[in-house]
Amino acid sequence: IHPVLLFEQAVFHGKEQEMSYLSEMLSKLGKEELIPLSENVVSNCFEFMKPSLMDYKPMNNIKVKFPVQPVYLNPNRAMQGGFISAAFDNVFGVFCFLSSGRHGLSLDLNTSFFRPIYENDELTITVYLNHLGGTLIHMRGEAHNNSGELAAVSDTKMIFAK
């Protein structure tokens, strides 16, 4: 199946399962009361990326794993940097919501890449809380491959939506 068709299928035809991964994460964390509030917390690409919650320490960090799907690959058969940045942004958004109970909008997103993540590997993103204020949240993150090697780092500032 063509990658664009896969994307359209996931985003447009999968609406009946919208937020299923986020709802599953919230259930695993015992935060079912947040499920109704979680609408529009993450973009459709979060669901498309098929995240799995690995660990969560409130007000400290969250770890989420993403499979490296064929649609993410560049000509070298490695995950394209934009998808790695999207994975960071998606985890930042969820962690913002879990840490503050509020929706966050990215003001900036900085990502540096150190090594490729290849096809059939998994990208593990760990996000840490740096600062939680009244209007802004600052977070940093690390991405590792299955061998535990550092592949990328990222940081962001988000402003809380009104």
PDB file of N, CA, C and O in Angstrom, residues 40-43 45 85-97 102-111 135-139 154-162:
ATOM      1  N   ASN A  40      -8.482  16.502  21.665  1.00  0.00           N
ATOM      2  CA  ASN A  40      -7.625  17.502  21.015  1.00  0.00           C
ATOM      3  C   ASN A  40      -6.324  17.776  21.762  1.00  0.00           C
ATOM      4  O   ASN A  40      -5.711  18.812  21.572  1.00  0.00           O
ATOM      5  N   VAL A  41      -5.896  16.862  22.630  1.00  0.00           N
ATOM      6  CA  VAL A  41      -4.613  17.023  23.315  1.00  0.00           C
ATOM      7  C   VAL A  41      -3.471  16.703  22.364  1.00  0.00           C
ATOM      8  O   VAL A  41      -2.445  17.362  22.368  1.00  0.00           O
ATOM      9  N   VAL A  42      -3.646  15.682  21.559  1.00  0.00           N
ATOM     10  CA  VAL A  42      -2.597  15.283  20.622  1.00  0.00           C
ATOM     11  C   VAL A  42      -3.148  15.308  19.206  1.00  0.00           C
ATOM     12  O   VAL A  42      -4.347  15.211  18.977  1.00  0.00           O
ATOM     13  N   SER A  43      -2.233  15.409  18.271  1.00  0.00           N
ATOM     14  CA  SER A  43      -2.622  15.430  16.859  1.00  0.00           C
ATOM     15  C   SER A  43      -2.918  14.018  16.368  1.00  0.00           C
ATOM     16  O   SER A  43      -2.586  13.033  17.018  1.00  0.00           O
ATOM     17  N   CYS A  45      -1.427  12.523  14.163  1.00  0.00           N
ATOM     18  CA  CYS A  45      -0.201  11.762  13.898  1.00  0.00           C
ATOM     19  C   CYS A  45       0.257  10.999  15.133  1.00  0.00           C
ATOM     20  O   CYS A  45       0.972  10.003  15.015  1.00  0.00           O
ATOM     21  N   SER A  85      11.170  14.210  15.072  1.00  0.00           N
ATOM     22  CA  SER A  85      10.721  15.447  15.719  1.00  0.00           C
ATOM     23  C   SER A  85       9.235  15.377  16.059  1.00  0.00           C
ATOM     24  O   SER A  85       8.813  15.843  17.125  1.00  0.00           O
ATOM     25  N   ALA A  86       8.437  14.784  15.168  1.00  0.00           N
ATOM     26  CA  ALA A  86       7.001  14.630  15.449  1.00  0.00           C
ATOM     27  C   ALA A  86       6.783  13.731  16.657  1.00  0.00           C
ATOM     28  O   ALA A  86       5.909  14.011  17.490  1.00  0.00           O
ATOM     29  N   ALA A  87       7.570  12.666  16.779  1.00  0.00           N
ATOM     30  CA  ALA A  87       7.454  11.779  17.936  1.00  0.00           C
ATOM     31  C   ALA A  87       7.753  12.560  19.222  1.00  0.00           C
ATOM     32  O   ALA A  87       7.026  12.449  20.212  1.00  0.00           O
ATOM     33  N   PHE A  88       8.828  13.354  19.200  1.00  0.00           N
ATOM     34  CA  PHE A  88       9.134  14.196  20.367  1.00  0.00           C
ATOM     35  C   PHE A  88       7.946  15.117  20.674  1.00  0.00           C
ATOM     36  O   PHE A  88       7.493  15.203  21.815  1.00  0.00           O
ATOM     37  N   ASP A  89       7.457  15.824  19.658  1.00  0.00           N
ATOM     38  CA  ASP A  89       6.380  16.783  19.850  1.00  0.00           C
ATOM     39  C   ASP A  89       5.136  16.109  20.418  1.00  0.00           C
ATOM     40  O   ASP A  89       4.469  16.662  21.297  1.00  0.00           O
ATOM     41  N   ASN A  90       4.837  14.920  19.939  1.00  0.00           N
ATOM     42  CA  ASN A  90       3.679  14.180  20.449  1.00  0.00           C
ATOM     43  C   ASN A  90       3.836  13.822  21.924  1.00  0.00           C
ATOM     44  O   ASN A  90       2.895  13.956  22.708  1.00  0.00           O
ATOM     45  N   VAL A  91       5.013  13.377  22.311  1.00  0.00           N
ATOM     46  CA  VAL A  91       5.231  13.016  23.720  1.00  0.00           C
ATOM     47  C   VAL A  91       5.270  14.269  24.588  1.00  0.00           C
ATOM     48  O   VAL A  91       4.728  14.281  25.696  1.00  0.00           O
ATOM     49  N   PHE A  92       5.864  15.343  24.084  1.00  0.00           N
ATOM     50  CA  PHE A  92       5.833  16.612  24.821  1.00  0.00           C
ATOM     51  C   PHE A  92       4.384  17.027  25.096  1.00  0.00           C
ATOM     52  O   PHE A  92       4.049  17.456  26.201  1.00  0.00           O
ATOM     53  N   GLY A  93       3.520  16.903  24.097  1.00  0.00           N
ATOM     54  CA  GLY A  93       2.119  17.297  24.261  1.00  0.00           C
ATOM     55  C   GLY A  93       1.393  16.485  25.309  1.00  0.00           C
ATOM     56  O   GLY A  93       0.658  17.034  26.143  1.00  0.00           O
ATOM     57  N   VAL A  94       1.596  15.180  25.296  1.00  0.00           N
ATOM     58  CA  VAL A  94       0.956  14.311  26.289  1.00  0.00           C
ATOM     59  C   VAL A  94       1.495  14.604  27.684  1.00  0.00           C
ATOM     60  O   VAL A  94       0.732  14.718  28.647  1.00  0.00           O
ATOM     61  N   PHE A  95       2.819  14.768  27.793  1.00  0.00           N
ATOM     62  CA  PHE A  95       3.409  15.015  29.111  1.00  0.00           C
ATOM     63  C   PHE A  95       2.987  16.387  29.653  1.00  0.00           C
ATOM     64  O   PHE A  95       2.761  16.535  30.861  1.00  0.00           O
ATOM     65  N   CYS A  96       2.847  17.362  28.777  1.00  0.00           N
ATOM     66  CA  CYS A  96       2.334  18.672  29.181  1.00  0.00           C
ATOM     67  C   CYS A  96       0.952  18.510  29.807  1.00  0.00           C
ATOM     68  O   CYS A  96       0.680  19.044  30.888  1.00  0.00           O
ATOM     69  N   PHE A  97       0.089  17.773  29.131  1.00  0.00           N
ATOM     70  CA  PHE A  97      -1.271  17.549  29.626  1.00  0.00           C
ATOM     71  C   PHE A  97      -1.270  16.804  30.956  1.00  0.00           C
ATOM     72  O   PHE A  97      -1.969  17.179  31.896  1.00  0.00           O
ATOM     73  N   ARG A 102      -3.560  20.768  31.344  1.00  0.00           N
ATOM     74  CA  ARG A 102      -3.907  21.781  30.345  1.00  0.00           C
ATOM     75  C   ARG A 102      -3.320  21.412  28.986  1.00  0.00           C
ATOM     76  O   ARG A 102      -2.318  20.716  28.902  1.00  0.00           O
ATOM     77  N   HIS A 103      -3.941  21.938  27.955  1.00  0.00           N
ATOM     78  CA  HIS A 103      -3.448  21.757  26.596  1.00  0.00           C
ATOM     79  C   HIS A 103      -2.298  22.723  26.356  1.00  0.00           C
ATOM     80  O   HIS A 103      -2.371  23.889  26.748  1.00  0.00           O
ATOM     81  N   GLY A 104      -1.238  22.242  25.711  1.00  0.00           N
ATOM     82  CA  GLY A 104      -0.101  23.091  25.401  1.00  0.00           C
ATOM     83  C   GLY A 104       0.073  23.280  23.912  1.00  0.00           C
ATOM     84  O   GLY A 104      -0.218  22.391  23.120  1.00  0.00           O
ATOM     85  N   LEU A 105       0.531  24.457  23.530  1.00  0.00           N
ATOM     86  CA  LEU A 105       0.834  24.781  22.139  1.00  0.00           C
ATOM     87  C   LEU A 105       2.327  25.056  22.039  1.00  0.00           C
ATOM     88  O   LEU A 105       2.867  25.875  22.792  1.00  0.00           O
ATOM     89  N   SER A 106       2.999  24.389  21.109  1.00  0.00           N
ATOM     90  CA  SER A 106       4.455  24.531  20.973  1.00  0.00           C
ATOM     91  C   SER A 106       4.839  25.938  20.551  1.00  0.00           C
ATOM     92  O   SER A 106       4.315  26.471  19.574  1.00  0.00           O
ATOM     93  N   LEU A 107       5.755  26.529  21.294  1.00  0.00           N
ATOM     94  CA  LEU A 107       6.354  27.807  20.902  1.00  0.00           C
ATOM     95  C   LEU A 107       7.625  27.556  20.101  1.00  0.00           C
ATOM     96  O   LEU A 107       7.967  28.318  19.205  1.00  0.00           O
ATOM     97  N   ASP A 108       8.341  26.503  20.473  1.00  0.00           N
ATOM     98  CA  ASP A 108       9.521  26.099  19.721  1.00  0.00           C
ATOM     99  C   ASP A 108       9.770  24.620  19.947  1.00  0.00           C
ATOM    100  O   ASP A 108       9.224  24.016  20.880  1.00  0.00           O
ATOM    101  N   LEU A 109      10.537  24.047  19.067  1.00  0.00           N
ATOM    102  CA  LEU A 109      10.915  22.635  19.161  1.00  0.00           C
ATOM    103  C   LEU A 109      12.284  22.517  18.513  1.00  0.00           C
ATOM    104  O   LEU A 109      12.431  22.796  17.322  1.00  0.00           O
ATOM    105  N   ASN A 110      13.271  22.176  19.304  1.00  0.00           N
ATOM    106  CA  ASN A 110      14.644  22.056  18.808  1.00  0.00           C
ATOM    107  C   ASN A 110      15.068  20.598  18.904  1.00  0.00           C
ATOM    108  O   ASN A 110      14.969  19.999  19.981  1.00  0.00           O
ATOM    109  N   THR A 111      15.544  20.041  17.811  1.00  0.00           N
ATOM    110  CA  THR A 111      15.963  18.644  17.792  1.00  0.00           C
ATOM    111  C   THR A 111      17.345  18.540  17.166  1.00  0.00           C
ATOM    112  O   THR A 111      17.601  19.159  16.130  1.00  0.00           O
ATOM    113  N   THR A 135       2.064  29.996  32.816  1.00  0.00           N
ATOM    114  CA  THR A 135       1.690  30.147  31.407  1.00  0.00           C
ATOM    115  C   THR A 135       2.515  29.280  30.462  1.00  0.00           C
ATOM    116  O   THR A 135       2.104  29.056  29.332  1.00  0.00           O
ATOM    117  N   LEU A 136       3.677  28.815  30.922  1.00  0.00           N
ATOM    118  CA  LEU A 136       4.591  28.050  30.075  1.00  0.00           C
ATOM    119  C   LEU A 136       5.044  26.766  30.755  1.00  0.00           C
ATOM    120  O   LEU A 136       5.089  26.680  31.986  1.00  0.00           O
ATOM    121  N   ILE A 137       5.432  25.809  29.924  1.00  0.00           N
ATOM    122  CA  ILE A 137       6.089  24.595  30.402  1.00  0.00           C
ATOM    123  C   ILE A 137       7.317  24.382  29.518  1.00  0.00           C
ATOM    124  O   ILE A 137       7.272  24.629  28.311  1.00  0.00           O
ATOM    125  N   HIS A 138       8.425  23.984  30.117  1.00  0.00           N
ATOM    126  CA  HIS A 138       9.646  23.677  29.369  1.00  0.00           C
ATOM    127  C   HIS A 138       9.996  22.220  29.636  1.00  0.00           C
ATOM    128  O   HIS A 138      10.011  21.769  30.790  1.00  0.00           O
ATOM    129  N   MET A 139      10.265  21.485  28.560  1.00  0.00           N
ATOM    130  CA  MET A 139      10.604  20.054  28.668  1.00  0.00           C
ATOM    131  C   MET A 139      11.787  19.753  27.766  1.00  0.00           C
ATOM    132  O   MET A 139      12.037  20.452  26.790  1.00  0.00           O
ATOM    133  N   SER A 154      15.951  16.625  22.170  1.00  0.00           N
ATOM    134  CA  SER A 154      15.043  17.706  21.801  1.00  0.00           C
ATOM    135  C   SER A 154      14.632  18.479  23.046  1.00  0.00           C
ATOM    136  O   SER A 154      14.687  17.948  24.160  1.00  0.00           O
ATOM    137  N   ASP A 155      14.234  19.716  22.843  1.00  0.00           N
ATOM    138  CA  ASP A 155      13.635  20.478  23.935  1.00  0.00           C
ATOM    139  C   ASP A 155      12.559  21.380  23.348  1.00  0.00           C
ATOM    140  O   ASP A 155      12.564  21.677  22.150  1.00  0.00           O
ATOM    141  N   THR A 156      11.645  21.786  24.198  1.00  0.00           N
ATOM    142  CA  THR A 156      10.525  22.617  23.761  1.00  0.00           C
ATOM    143  C   THR A 156      10.028  23.508  24.881  1.00  0.00           C
ATOM    144  O   THR A 156      10.214  23.206  26.051  1.00  0.00           O
ATOM    145  N   LYS A 157       9.417  24.601  24.477  1.00  0.00           N
ATOM    146  CA  LYS A 157       8.610  25.426  25.364  1.00  0.00           C
ATOM    147  C   LYS A 157       7.204  25.404  24.791  1.00  0.00           C
ATOM    148  O   LYS A 157       7.018  25.548  23.589  1.00  0.00           O
ATOM    149  N   MET A 158       6.221  25.229  25.664  1.00  0.00           N
ATOM    150  CA  MET A 158       4.826  25.272  25.252  1.00  0.00           C
ATOM    151  C   MET A 158       4.109  26.305  26.101  1.00  0.00           C
ATOM    152  O   MET A 158       4.410  26.476  27.281  1.00  0.00           O
ATOM    153  N   ILE A 159       3.162  26.975  25.466  1.00  0.00           N
ATOM    154  CA  ILE A 159       2.304  27.911  26.170  1.00  0.00           C
ATOM    155  C   ILE A 159       0.962  27.210  26.365  1.00  0.00           C
ATOM    156  O   ILE A 159       0.530  26.442  25.507  1.00  0.00           O
ATOM    157  N   PHE A 160       0.323  27.455  27.493  1.00  0.00           N
ATOM    158  CA  PHE A 160      -0.960  26.806  27.757  1.00  0.00           C
ATOM    159  C   PHE A 160      -2.063  27.477  26.968  1.00  0.00           C
ATOM    160  O   PHE A 160      -2.162  28.707  26.930  1.00  0.00           O
ATOM    161  N   ALA A 161      -2.888  26.656  26.329  1.00  0.00           N
ATOM    162  CA  ALA A 161      -4.021  27.165  25.567  1.00  0.00           C
ATOM    163  C   ALA A 161      -5.064  27.712  26.535  1.00  0.00           C
ATOM    164  O   ALA A 161      -5.212  27.231  27.660  1.00  0.00           O
ATOM    165  N   LYS A 162      -5.798  28.710  26.089  1.00  0.00           N
ATOM    166  CA  LYS A 162      -6.835  29.313  26.941  1.00  0.00           C
ATOM    167  C   LYS A 162      -8.134  28.606  26.743  1.00  0.00           C
ATOM    168  O   LYS A 162      -8.433  28.017  25.791  1.00  0.00           O
TER     169      LYS A 162
END
